[in-house]
Tab-separated table of C-alpha atoms in Angstrom:
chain	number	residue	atom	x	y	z
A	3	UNK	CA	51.829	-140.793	121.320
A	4	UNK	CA	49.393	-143.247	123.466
A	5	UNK	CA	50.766	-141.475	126.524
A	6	UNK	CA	50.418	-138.258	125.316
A	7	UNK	CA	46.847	-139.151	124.041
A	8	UNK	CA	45.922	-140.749	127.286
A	9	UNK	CA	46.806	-137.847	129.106
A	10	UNK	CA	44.793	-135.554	127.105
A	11	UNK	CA	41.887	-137.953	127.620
A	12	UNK	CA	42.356	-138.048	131.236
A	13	UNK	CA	42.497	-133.786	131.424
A	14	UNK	CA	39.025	-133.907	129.262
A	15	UNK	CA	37.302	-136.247	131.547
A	16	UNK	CA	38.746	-134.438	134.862
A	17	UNK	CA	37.919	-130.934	133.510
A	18	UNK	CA	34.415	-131.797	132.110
A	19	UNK	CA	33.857	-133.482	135.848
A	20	UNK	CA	35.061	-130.121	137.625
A	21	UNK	CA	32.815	-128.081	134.742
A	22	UNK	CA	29.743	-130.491	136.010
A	23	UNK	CA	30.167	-129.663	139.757
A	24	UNK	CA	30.392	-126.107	139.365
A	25	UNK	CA	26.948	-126.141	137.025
A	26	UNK	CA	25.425	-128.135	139.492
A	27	UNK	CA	26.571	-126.019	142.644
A	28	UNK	CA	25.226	-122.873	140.938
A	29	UNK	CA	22.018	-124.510	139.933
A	30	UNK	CA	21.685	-125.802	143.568
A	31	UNK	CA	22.529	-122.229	145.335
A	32	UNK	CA	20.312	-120.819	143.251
A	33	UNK	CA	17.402	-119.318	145.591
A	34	UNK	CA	13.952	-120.446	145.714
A	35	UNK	CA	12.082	-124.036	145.396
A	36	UNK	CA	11.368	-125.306	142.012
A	37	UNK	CA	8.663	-126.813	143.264
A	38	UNK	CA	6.672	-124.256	144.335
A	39	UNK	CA	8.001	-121.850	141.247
A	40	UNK	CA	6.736	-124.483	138.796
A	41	UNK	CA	3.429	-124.646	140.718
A	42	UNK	CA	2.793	-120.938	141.572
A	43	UNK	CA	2.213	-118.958	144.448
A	44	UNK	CA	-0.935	-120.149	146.047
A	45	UNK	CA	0.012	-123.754	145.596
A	46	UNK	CA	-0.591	-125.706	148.863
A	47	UNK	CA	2.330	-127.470	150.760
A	48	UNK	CA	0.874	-130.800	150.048
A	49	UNK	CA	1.334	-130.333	146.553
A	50	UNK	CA	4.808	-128.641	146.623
A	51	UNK	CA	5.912	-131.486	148.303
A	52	UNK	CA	4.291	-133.747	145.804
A	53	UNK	CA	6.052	-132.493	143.134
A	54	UNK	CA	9.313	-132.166	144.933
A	55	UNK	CA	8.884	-136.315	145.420
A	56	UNK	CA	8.121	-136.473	141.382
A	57	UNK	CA	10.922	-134.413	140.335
A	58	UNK	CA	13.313	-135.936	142.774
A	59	UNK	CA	14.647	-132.805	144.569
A	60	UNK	CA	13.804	-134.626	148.431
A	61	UNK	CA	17.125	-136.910	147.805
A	62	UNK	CA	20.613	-136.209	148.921
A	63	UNK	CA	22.754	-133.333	147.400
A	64	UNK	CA	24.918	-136.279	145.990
A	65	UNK	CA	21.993	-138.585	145.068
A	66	UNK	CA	20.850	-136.166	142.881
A	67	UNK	CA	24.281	-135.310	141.298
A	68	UNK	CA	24.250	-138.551	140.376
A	69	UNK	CA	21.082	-138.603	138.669
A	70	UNK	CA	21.798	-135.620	137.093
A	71	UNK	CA	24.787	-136.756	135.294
A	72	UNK	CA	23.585	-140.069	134.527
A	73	UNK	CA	20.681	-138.638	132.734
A	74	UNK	CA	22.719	-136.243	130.686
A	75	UNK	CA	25.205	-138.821	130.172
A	76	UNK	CA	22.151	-140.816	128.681
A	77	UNK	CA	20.773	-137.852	126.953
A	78	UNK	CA	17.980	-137.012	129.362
A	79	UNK	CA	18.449	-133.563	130.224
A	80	UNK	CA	15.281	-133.122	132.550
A	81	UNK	CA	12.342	-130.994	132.251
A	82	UNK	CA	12.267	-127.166	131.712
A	83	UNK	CA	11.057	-125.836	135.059
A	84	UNK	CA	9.513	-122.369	133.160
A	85	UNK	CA	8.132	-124.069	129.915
A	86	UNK	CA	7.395	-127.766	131.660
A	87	UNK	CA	8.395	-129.871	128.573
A	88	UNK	CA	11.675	-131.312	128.239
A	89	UNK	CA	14.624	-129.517	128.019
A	90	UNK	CA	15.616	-131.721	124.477
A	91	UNK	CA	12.302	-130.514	123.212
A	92	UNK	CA	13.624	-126.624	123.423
A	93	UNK	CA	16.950	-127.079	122.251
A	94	UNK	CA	15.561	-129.001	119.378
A	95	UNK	CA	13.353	-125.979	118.121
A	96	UNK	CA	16.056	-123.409	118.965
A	97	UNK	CA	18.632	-125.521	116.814
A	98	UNK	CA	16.848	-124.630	113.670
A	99	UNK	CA	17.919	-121.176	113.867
A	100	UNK	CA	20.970	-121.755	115.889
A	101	UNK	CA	22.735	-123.938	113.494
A	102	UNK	CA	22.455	-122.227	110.497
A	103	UNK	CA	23.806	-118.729	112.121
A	104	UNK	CA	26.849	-120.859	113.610
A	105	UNK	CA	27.513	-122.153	110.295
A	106	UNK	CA	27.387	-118.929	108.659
A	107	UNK	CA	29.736	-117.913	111.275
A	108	UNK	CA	31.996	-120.644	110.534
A	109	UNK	CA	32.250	-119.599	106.571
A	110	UNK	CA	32.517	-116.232	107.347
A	111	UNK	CA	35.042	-116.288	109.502
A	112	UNK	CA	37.302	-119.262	107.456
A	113	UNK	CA	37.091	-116.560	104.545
A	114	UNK	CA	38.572	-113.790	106.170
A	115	UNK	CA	40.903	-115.817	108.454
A	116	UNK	CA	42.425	-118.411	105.469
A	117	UNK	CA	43.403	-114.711	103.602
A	118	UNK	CA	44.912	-113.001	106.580
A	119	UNK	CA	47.076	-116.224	107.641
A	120	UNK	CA	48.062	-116.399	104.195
A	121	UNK	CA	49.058	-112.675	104.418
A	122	UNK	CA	50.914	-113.073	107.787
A	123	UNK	CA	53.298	-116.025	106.469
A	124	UNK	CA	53.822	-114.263	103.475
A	125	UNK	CA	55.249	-110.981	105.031
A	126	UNK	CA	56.908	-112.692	108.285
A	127	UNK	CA	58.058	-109.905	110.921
A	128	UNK	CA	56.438	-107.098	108.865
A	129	UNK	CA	53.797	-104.956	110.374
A	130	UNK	CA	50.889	-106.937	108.764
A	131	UNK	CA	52.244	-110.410	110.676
């Protein structure tokens, strides 16, 4: 059972490591400085470049991998580059809506799956299983 456990652990942690490259590849391909998106067209290279420093996009690809997952390892998950406050901030105000529809969700779909399982056992290799 440890093995078995310990393997599963091992599949989690290799799969949500995989699942972080690939979110950070896309997010690095993605065209376009967020620099000089967060500061507008007519923003002056000195200041691009300023920001670039502050948010720490002059580092290495794999510095800021790191940093990345550390900080959402820690709970940090940045700054929004459209809305400019942090990213925690904005899930926190969209989980007041969120988690009452997922929960509704839940109970709805509990009280028409329990039924139909029920229904499936009951008439095994019938039509309705």
């Amino acid at each position: 059972m440890i093995r078995f456990a310990t393997t599963r652990l091992l599949s989690l942690a290799l799969s949500l490591l995989m699942a972080s490259i690939v979110v950070f590849a896309v997010i690095e391909v993605i065209p376009g400085d967020p620099a000089a998106y967060m500061l507008g067209l007519n923003a002056s290279p000195e200041a691009v470049a300023a920001l670039r420093d502050e948010l720490g996009l002059n580092g290495s690809v794999w510095a800021r991998y790191i940093s990345w997952v550390s900080g959402m390892l820690s709970g940090d998950f940045g700054q929004s580059y459209t809305y400019r406050v942090p990213v925690t901030e904005l899930v926190g105000q969209r989980l007041a809506v969120s988690l009452p529809l997922t929960l509704m969700a839940l109970l709805l779909s509990t009280l028409i799956a329990f039924p139909v399982g029920l229904i499936a056992a009951a008439r095994r290799g019938k039509i309705s299983d």
